[in-house]
PDB file of C-alpha atoms in Angstrom:
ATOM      1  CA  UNK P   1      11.487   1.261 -19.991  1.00 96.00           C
ATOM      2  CA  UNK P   2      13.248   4.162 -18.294  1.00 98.00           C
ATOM      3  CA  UNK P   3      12.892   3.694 -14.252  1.00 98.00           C
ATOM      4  CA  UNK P   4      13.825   6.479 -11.387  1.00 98.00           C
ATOM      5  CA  UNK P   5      13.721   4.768  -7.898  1.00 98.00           C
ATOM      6  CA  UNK P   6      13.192   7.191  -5.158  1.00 98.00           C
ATOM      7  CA  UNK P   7      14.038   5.839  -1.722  1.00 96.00           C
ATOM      8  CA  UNK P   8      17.177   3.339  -1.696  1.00 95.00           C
ATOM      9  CA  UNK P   9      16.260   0.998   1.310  1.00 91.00           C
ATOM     10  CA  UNK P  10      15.868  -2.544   1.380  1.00 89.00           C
ATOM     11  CA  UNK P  11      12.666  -2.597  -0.607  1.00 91.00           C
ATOM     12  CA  UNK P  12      14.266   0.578  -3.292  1.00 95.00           C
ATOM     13  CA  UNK P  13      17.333  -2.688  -3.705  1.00 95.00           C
ATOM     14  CA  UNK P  14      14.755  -5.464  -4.210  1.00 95.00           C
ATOM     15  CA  UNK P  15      12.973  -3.581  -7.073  1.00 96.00           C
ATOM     16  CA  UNK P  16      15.733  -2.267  -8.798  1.00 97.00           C
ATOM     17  CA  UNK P  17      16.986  -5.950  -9.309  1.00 96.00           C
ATOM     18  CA  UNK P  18      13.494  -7.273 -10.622  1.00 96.00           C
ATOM     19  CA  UNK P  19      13.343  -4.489 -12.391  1.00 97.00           C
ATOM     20  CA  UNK P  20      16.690  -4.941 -14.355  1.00 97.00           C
ATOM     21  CA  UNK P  21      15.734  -8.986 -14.634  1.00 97.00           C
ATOM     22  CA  UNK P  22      12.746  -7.934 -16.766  1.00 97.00           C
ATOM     23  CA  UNK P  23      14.656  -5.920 -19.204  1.00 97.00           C
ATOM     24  CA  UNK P  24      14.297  -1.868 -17.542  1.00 98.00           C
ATOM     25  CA  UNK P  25      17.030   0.373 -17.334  1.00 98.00           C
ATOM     26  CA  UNK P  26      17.522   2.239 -14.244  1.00 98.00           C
ATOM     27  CA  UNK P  27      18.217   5.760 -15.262  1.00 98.00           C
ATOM     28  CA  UNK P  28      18.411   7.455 -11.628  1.00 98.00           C
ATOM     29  CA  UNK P  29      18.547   6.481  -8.162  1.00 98.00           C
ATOM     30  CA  UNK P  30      17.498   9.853  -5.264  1.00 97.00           C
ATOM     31  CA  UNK P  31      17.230   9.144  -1.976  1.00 96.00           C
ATOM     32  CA  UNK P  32      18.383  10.958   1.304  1.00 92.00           C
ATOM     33  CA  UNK P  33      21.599  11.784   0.559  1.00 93.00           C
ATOM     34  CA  UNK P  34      21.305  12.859  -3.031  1.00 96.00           C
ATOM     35  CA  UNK P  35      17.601  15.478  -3.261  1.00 94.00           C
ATOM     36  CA  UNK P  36      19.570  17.793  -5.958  1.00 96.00           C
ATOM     37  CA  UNK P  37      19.182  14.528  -8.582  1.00 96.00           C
ATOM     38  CA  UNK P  38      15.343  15.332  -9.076  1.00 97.00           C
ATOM     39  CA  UNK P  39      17.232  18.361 -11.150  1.00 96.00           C
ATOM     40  CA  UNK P  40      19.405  16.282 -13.060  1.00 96.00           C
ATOM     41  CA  UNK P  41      18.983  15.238 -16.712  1.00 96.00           C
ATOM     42  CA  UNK P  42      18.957  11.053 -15.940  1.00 97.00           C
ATOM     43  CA  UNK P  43      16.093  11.528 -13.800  1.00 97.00           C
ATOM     44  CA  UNK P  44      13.950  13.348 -16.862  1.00 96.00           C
ATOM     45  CA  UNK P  45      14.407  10.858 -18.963  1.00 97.00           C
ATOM     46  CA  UNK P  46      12.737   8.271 -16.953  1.00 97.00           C
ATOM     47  CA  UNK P  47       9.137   6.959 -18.037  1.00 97.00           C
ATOM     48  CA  UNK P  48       7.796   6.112 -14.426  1.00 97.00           C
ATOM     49  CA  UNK P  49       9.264   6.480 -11.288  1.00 98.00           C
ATOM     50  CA  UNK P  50       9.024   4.144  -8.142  1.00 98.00           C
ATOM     51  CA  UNK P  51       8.774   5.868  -4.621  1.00 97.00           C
ATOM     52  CA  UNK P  52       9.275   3.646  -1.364  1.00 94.00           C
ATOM     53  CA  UNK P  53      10.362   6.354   0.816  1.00 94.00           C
ATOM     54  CA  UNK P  54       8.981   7.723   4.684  1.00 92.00           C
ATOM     55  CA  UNK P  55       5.586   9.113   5.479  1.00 91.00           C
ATOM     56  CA  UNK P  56       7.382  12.883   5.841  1.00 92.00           C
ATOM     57  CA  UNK P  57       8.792  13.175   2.506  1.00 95.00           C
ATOM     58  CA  UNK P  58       6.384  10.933  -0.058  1.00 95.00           C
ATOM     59  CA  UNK P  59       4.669  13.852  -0.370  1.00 96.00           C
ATOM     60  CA  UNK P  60       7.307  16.297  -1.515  1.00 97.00           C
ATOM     61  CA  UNK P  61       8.708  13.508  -3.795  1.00 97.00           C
ATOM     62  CA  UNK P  62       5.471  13.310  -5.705  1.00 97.00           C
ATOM     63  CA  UNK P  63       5.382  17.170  -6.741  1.00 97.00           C
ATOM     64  CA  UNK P  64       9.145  17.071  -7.713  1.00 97.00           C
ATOM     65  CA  UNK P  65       7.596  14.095 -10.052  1.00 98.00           C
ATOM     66  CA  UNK P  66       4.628  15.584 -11.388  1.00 97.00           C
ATOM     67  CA  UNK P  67       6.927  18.909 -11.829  1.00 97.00           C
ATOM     68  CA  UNK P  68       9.069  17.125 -14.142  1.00 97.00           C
ATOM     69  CA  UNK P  69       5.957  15.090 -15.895  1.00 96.00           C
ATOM     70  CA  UNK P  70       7.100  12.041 -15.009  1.00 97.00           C
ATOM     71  CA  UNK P  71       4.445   9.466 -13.824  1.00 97.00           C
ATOM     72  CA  UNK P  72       4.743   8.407 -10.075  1.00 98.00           C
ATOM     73  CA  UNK P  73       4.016   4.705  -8.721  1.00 97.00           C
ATOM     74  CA  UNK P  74       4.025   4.941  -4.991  1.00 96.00           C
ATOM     75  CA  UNK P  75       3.678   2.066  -1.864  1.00 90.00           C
ATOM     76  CA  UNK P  76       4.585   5.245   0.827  1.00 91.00           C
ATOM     77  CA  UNK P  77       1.807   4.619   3.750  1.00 85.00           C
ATOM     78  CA  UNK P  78       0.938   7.512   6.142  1.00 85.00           C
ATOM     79  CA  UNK P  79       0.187  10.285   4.158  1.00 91.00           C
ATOM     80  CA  UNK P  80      -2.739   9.838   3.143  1.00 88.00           C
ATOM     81  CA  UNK P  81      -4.288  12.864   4.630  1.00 91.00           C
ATOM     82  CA  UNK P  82      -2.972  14.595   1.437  1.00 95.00           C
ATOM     83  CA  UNK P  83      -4.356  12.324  -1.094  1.00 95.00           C
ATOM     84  CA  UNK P  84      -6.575  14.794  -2.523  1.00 96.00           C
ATOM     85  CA  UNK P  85      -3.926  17.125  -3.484  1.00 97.00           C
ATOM     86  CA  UNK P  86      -2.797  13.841  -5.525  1.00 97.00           C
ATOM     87  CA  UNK P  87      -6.076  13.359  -6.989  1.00 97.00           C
ATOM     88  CA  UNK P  88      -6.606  16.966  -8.091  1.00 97.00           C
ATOM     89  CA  UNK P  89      -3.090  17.231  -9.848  1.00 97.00           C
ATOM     90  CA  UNK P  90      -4.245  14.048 -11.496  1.00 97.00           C
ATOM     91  CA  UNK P  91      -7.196  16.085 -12.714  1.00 97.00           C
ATOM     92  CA  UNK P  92      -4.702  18.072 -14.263  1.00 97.00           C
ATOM     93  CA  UNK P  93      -2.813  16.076 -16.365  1.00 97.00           C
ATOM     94  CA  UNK P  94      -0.486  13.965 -14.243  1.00 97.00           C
ATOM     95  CA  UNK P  95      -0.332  10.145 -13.486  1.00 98.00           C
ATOM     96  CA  UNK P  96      -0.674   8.597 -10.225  1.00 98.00           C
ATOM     97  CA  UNK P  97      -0.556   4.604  -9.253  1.00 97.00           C
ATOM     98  CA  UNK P  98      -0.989   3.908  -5.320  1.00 95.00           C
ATOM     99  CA  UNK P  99      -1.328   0.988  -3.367  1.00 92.00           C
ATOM    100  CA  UNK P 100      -0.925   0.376   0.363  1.00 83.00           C
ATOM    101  CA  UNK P 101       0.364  -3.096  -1.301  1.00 85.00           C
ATOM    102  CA  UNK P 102       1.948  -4.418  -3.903  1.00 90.00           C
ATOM    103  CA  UNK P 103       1.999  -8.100  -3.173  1.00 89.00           C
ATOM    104  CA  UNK P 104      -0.515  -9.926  -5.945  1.00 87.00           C
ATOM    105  CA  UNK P 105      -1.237 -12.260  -2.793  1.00 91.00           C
ATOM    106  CA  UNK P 106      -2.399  -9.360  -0.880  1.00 91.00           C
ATOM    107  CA  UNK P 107      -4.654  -7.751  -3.634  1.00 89.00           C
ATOM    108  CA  UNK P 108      -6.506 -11.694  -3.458  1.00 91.00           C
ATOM    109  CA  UNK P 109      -6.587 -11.041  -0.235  1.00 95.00           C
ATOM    110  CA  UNK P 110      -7.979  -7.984  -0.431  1.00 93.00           C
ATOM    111  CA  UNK P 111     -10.596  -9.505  -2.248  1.00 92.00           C
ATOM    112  CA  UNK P 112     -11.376 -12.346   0.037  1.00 96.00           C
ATOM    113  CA  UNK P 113     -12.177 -10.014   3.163  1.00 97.00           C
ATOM    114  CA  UNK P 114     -14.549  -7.877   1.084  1.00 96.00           C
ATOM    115  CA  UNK P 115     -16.156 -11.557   0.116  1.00 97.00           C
ATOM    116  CA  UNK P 116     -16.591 -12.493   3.797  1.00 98.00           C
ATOM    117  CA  UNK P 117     -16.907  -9.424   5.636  1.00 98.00           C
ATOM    118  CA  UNK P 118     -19.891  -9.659   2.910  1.00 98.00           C
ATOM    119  CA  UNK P 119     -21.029 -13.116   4.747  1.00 98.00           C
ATOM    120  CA  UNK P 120     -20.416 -12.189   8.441  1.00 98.00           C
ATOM    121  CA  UNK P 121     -22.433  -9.146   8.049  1.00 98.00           C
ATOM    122  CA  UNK P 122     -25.297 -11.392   8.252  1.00 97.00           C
ATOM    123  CA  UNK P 123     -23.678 -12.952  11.701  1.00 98.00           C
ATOM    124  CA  UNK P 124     -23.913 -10.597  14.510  1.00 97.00           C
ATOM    125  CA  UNK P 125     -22.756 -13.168  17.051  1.00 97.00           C
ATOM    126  CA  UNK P 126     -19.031 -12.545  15.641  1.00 98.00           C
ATOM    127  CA  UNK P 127     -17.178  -9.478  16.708  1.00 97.00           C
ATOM    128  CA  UNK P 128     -14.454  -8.909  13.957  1.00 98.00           C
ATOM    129  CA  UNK P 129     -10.711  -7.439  15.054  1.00 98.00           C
ATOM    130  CA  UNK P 130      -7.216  -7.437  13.015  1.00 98.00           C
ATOM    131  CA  UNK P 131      -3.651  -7.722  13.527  1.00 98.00           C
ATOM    132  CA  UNK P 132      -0.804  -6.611  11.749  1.00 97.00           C
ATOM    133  CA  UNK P 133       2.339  -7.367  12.356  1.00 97.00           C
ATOM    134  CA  UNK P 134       5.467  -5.779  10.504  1.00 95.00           C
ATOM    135  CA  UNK P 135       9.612  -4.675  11.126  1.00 93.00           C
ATOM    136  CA  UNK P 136      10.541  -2.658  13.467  1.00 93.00           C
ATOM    137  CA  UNK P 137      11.485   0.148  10.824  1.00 89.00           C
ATOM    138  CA  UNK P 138       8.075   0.510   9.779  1.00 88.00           C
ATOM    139  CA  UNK P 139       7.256   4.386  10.564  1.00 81.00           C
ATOM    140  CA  UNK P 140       3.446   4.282  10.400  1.00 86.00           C
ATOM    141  CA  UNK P 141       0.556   2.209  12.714  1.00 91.00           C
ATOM    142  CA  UNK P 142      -1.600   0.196  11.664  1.00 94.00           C
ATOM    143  CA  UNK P 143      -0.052   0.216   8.157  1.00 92.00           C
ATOM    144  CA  UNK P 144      -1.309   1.267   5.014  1.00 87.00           C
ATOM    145  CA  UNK P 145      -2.759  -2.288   4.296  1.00 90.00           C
ATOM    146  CA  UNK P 146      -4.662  -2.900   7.435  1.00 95.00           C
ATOM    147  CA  UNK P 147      -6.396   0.473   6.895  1.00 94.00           C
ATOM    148  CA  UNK P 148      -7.420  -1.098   3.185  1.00 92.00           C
ATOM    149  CA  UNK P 149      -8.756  -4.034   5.111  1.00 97.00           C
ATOM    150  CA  UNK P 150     -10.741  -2.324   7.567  1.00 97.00           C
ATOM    151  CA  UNK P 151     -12.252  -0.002   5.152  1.00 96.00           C
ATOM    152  CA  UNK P 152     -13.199  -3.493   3.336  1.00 97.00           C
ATOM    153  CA  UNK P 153     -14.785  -4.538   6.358  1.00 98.00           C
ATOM    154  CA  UNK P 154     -16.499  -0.999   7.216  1.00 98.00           C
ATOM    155  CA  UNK P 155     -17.817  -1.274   3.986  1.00 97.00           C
ATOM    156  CA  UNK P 156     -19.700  -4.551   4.095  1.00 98.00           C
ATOM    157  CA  UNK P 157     -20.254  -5.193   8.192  1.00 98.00           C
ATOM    158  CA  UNK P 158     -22.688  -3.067   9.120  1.00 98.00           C
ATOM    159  CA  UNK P 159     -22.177  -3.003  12.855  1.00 97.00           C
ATOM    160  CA  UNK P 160     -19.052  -1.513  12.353  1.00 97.00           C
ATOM    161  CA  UNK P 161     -18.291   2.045  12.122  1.00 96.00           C
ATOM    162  CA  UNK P 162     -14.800   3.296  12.275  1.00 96.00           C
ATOM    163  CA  UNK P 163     -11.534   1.592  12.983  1.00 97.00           C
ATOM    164  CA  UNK P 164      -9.351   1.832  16.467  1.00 96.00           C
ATOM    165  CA  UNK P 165      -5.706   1.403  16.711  1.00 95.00           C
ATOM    166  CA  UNK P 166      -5.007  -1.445  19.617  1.00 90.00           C
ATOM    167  CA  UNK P 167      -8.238  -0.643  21.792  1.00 87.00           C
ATOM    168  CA  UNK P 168     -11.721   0.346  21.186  1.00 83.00           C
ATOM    169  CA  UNK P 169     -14.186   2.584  22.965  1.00 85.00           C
ATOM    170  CA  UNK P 170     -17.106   0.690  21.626  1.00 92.00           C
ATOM    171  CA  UNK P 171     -18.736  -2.517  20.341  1.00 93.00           C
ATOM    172  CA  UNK P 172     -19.004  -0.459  16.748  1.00 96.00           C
ATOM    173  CA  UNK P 173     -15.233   0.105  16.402  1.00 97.00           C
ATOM    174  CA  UNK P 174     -12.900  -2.001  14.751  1.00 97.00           C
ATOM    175  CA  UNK P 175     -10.179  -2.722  16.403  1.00 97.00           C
ATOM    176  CA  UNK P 176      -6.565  -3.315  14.617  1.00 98.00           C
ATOM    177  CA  UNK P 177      -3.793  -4.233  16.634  1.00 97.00           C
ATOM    178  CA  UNK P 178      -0.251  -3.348  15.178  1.00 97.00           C
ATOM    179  CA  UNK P 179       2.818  -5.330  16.350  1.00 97.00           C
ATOM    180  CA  UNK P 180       6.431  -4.150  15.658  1.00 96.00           C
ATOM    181  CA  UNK P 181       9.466  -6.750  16.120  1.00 95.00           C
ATOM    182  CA  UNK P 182      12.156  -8.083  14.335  1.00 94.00           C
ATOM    183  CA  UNK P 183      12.775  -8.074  10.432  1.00 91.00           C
ATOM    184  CA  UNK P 184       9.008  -8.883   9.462  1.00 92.00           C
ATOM    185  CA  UNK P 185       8.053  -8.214   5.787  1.00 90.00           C
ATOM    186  CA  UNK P 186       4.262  -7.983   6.958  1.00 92.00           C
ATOM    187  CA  UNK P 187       1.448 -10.436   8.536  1.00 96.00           C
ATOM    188  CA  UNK P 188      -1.988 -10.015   8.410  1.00 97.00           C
ATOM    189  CA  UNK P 189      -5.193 -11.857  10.314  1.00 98.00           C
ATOM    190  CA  UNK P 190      -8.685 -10.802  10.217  1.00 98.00           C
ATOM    191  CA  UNK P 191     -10.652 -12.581  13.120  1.00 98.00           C
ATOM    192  CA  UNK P 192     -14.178 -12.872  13.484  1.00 98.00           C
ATOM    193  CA  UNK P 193     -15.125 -14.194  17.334  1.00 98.00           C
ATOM    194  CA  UNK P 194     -18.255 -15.725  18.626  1.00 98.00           C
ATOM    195  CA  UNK P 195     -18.793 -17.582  21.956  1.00 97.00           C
ATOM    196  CA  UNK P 196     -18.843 -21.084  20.535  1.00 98.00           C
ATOM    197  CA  UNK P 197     -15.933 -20.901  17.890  1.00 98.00           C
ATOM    198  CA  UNK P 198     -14.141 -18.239  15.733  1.00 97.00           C
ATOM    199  CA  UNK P 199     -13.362 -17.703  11.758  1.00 98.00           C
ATOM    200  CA  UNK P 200      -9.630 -16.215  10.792  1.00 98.00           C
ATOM    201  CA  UNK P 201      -8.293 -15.490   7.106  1.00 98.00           C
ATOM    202  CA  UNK P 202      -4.556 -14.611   7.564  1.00 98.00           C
ATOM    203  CA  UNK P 203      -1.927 -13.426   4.847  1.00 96.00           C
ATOM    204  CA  UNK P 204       2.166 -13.974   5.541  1.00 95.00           C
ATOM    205  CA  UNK P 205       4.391 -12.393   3.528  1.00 90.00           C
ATOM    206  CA  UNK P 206       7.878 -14.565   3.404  1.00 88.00           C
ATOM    207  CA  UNK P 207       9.704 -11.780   1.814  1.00 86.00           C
ATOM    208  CA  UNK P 208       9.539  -8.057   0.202  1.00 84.00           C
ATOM    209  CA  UNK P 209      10.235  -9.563  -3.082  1.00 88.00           C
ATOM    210  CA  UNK P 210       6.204  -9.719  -3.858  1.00 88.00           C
ATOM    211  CA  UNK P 211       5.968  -6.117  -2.606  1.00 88.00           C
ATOM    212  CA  UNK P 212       8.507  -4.950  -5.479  1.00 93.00           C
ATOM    213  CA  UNK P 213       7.598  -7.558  -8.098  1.00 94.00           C
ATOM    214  CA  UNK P 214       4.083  -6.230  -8.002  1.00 93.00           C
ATOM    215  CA  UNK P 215       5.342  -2.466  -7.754  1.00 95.00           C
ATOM    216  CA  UNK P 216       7.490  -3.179 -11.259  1.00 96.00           C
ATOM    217  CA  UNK P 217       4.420  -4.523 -12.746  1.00 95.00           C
ATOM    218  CA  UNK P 218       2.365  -1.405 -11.846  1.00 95.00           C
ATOM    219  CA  UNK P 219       4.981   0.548 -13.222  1.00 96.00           C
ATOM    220  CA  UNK P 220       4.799  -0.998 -16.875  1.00 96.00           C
ATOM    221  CA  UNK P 221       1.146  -0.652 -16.428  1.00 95.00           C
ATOM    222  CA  UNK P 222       1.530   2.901 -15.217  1.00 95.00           C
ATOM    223  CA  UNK P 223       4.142   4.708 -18.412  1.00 89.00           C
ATOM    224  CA  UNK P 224       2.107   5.905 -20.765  1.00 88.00           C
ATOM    225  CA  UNK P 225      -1.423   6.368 -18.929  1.00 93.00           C
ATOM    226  CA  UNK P 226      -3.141   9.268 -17.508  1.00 95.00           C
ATOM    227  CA  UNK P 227      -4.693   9.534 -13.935  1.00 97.00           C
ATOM    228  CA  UNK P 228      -5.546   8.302 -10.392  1.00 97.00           C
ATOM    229  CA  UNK P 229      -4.681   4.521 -11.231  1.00 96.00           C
ATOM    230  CA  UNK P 230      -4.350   1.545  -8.481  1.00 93.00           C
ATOM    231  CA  UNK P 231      -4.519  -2.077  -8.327  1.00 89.00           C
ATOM    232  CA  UNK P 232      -8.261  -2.633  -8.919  1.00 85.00           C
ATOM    233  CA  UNK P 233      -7.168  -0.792 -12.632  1.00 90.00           C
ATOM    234  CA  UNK P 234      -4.328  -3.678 -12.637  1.00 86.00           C
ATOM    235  CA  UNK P 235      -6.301  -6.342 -12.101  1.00 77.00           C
ATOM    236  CA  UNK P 236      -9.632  -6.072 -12.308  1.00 70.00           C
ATOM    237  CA  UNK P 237     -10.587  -7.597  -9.071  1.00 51.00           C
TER     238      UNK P 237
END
């Protein structure tokens, strides 16, 4: 398979490795220095392209994509006040896979807060709160997989209506607290709180190599499909 990585960081490096391991070819590689290559003749050749890049530009990336026909998988967090835009041009023909998180870990763990925020909804005594903790370089707070969580929560815990970044106004928010320090690929802890004792499901991430492992797997699941996809359409959770 053809692959065009957009955004070179740390995480762009880590997935164009896997991505040779498993046999793909890398057949262009844009990020801030070189825009002009979404014009050039390797990038139209690829079958999917992988975009890691910054809340400001993820957007712009994706219509230079779709422009060229060329299916996007995306991890960007922080833009998704534009996600309908996405959706529509997916209406139209194009192919879209996003997900605040790659990690397979994560996506079980995605599943396992849905599960108990399920249980606890039926506890009132237990106030529920998250932390996240990531890298300093991270652009965007709380990141794109604590807002997944807390909609899993607002979903399923009734007395909870909206999520607060690090303090609350009310007994019905949920309140995420996001932490920035050092080189941290990502931590996450749901806690639910009572007077007498409290309940915590926590997932650490030793390493971005998950993250892009799981983003090269969307990607083969991604070339040659039409459509809004994510990771519920890769797994079936």
């Amino acid at each position: 398979m053809n692959i065009a990585l957009i955004g070179y960081g740390k995480m762009g490096k880590t997935i164009e490795q896997i991505a040779r391991d498993r046999g793909h070819r890398i057949v262009a590689i844009i990020d801030i220095n070189n825009p002009q290559d979404f014009d050039s003749e390797n990038f139209k050749k690829a079958d999917v392209a992988i975009e890691f890049t910054t809340p400001d530009t993820a957007f712009d990336n994706y219509m230079k994509c779709f422009a060229a026909n060329i299916p996007v998988v995306s991890g960007t967090t922080g833009w998704l006040d534009r996600l309908s835009v996405i959706r529509e041009k997916c209406n139209e023909g194009q192919t879209f896979f996003y997900a605040s998180n790659f990690s397979i870990g994560v996506n079980i763990f995605f599943a396992l807060n849905k599960y108990l925020a399920r249980i606890m909804n039926k506890f009132p005594a237990y106030d529920v709160s998250m932390t996240e903790t990531h890298h300093i370089h991270k652009l965007d707070a709380p990141s794109g997989t604590a807002i997944t969580l807390a909609e899993g929560i607002l979903e399923h815990v009734d007395r909870k209506k909206d999520w607060k970044l690090d303090t609350g106004e009310n007994k019905e928010d949920l309140v995420i607290k996001a932490i920035r320090e050092g080189e941290v690929p990502g931590i996450h802890e749901i806690r639910y709180d009572s007077e007498v004792d409290y309940i915590s499901i926590k997932h650490d991430a030793k390493s971005r190599a998950g993250f892009a492992l799981g983003a090269v797997i969307a990607a083969e699941f991604t070339a040659g499909k039409k459509g809004f996809l994510g990771m519920e359409d890769l797994f079936k959770f």
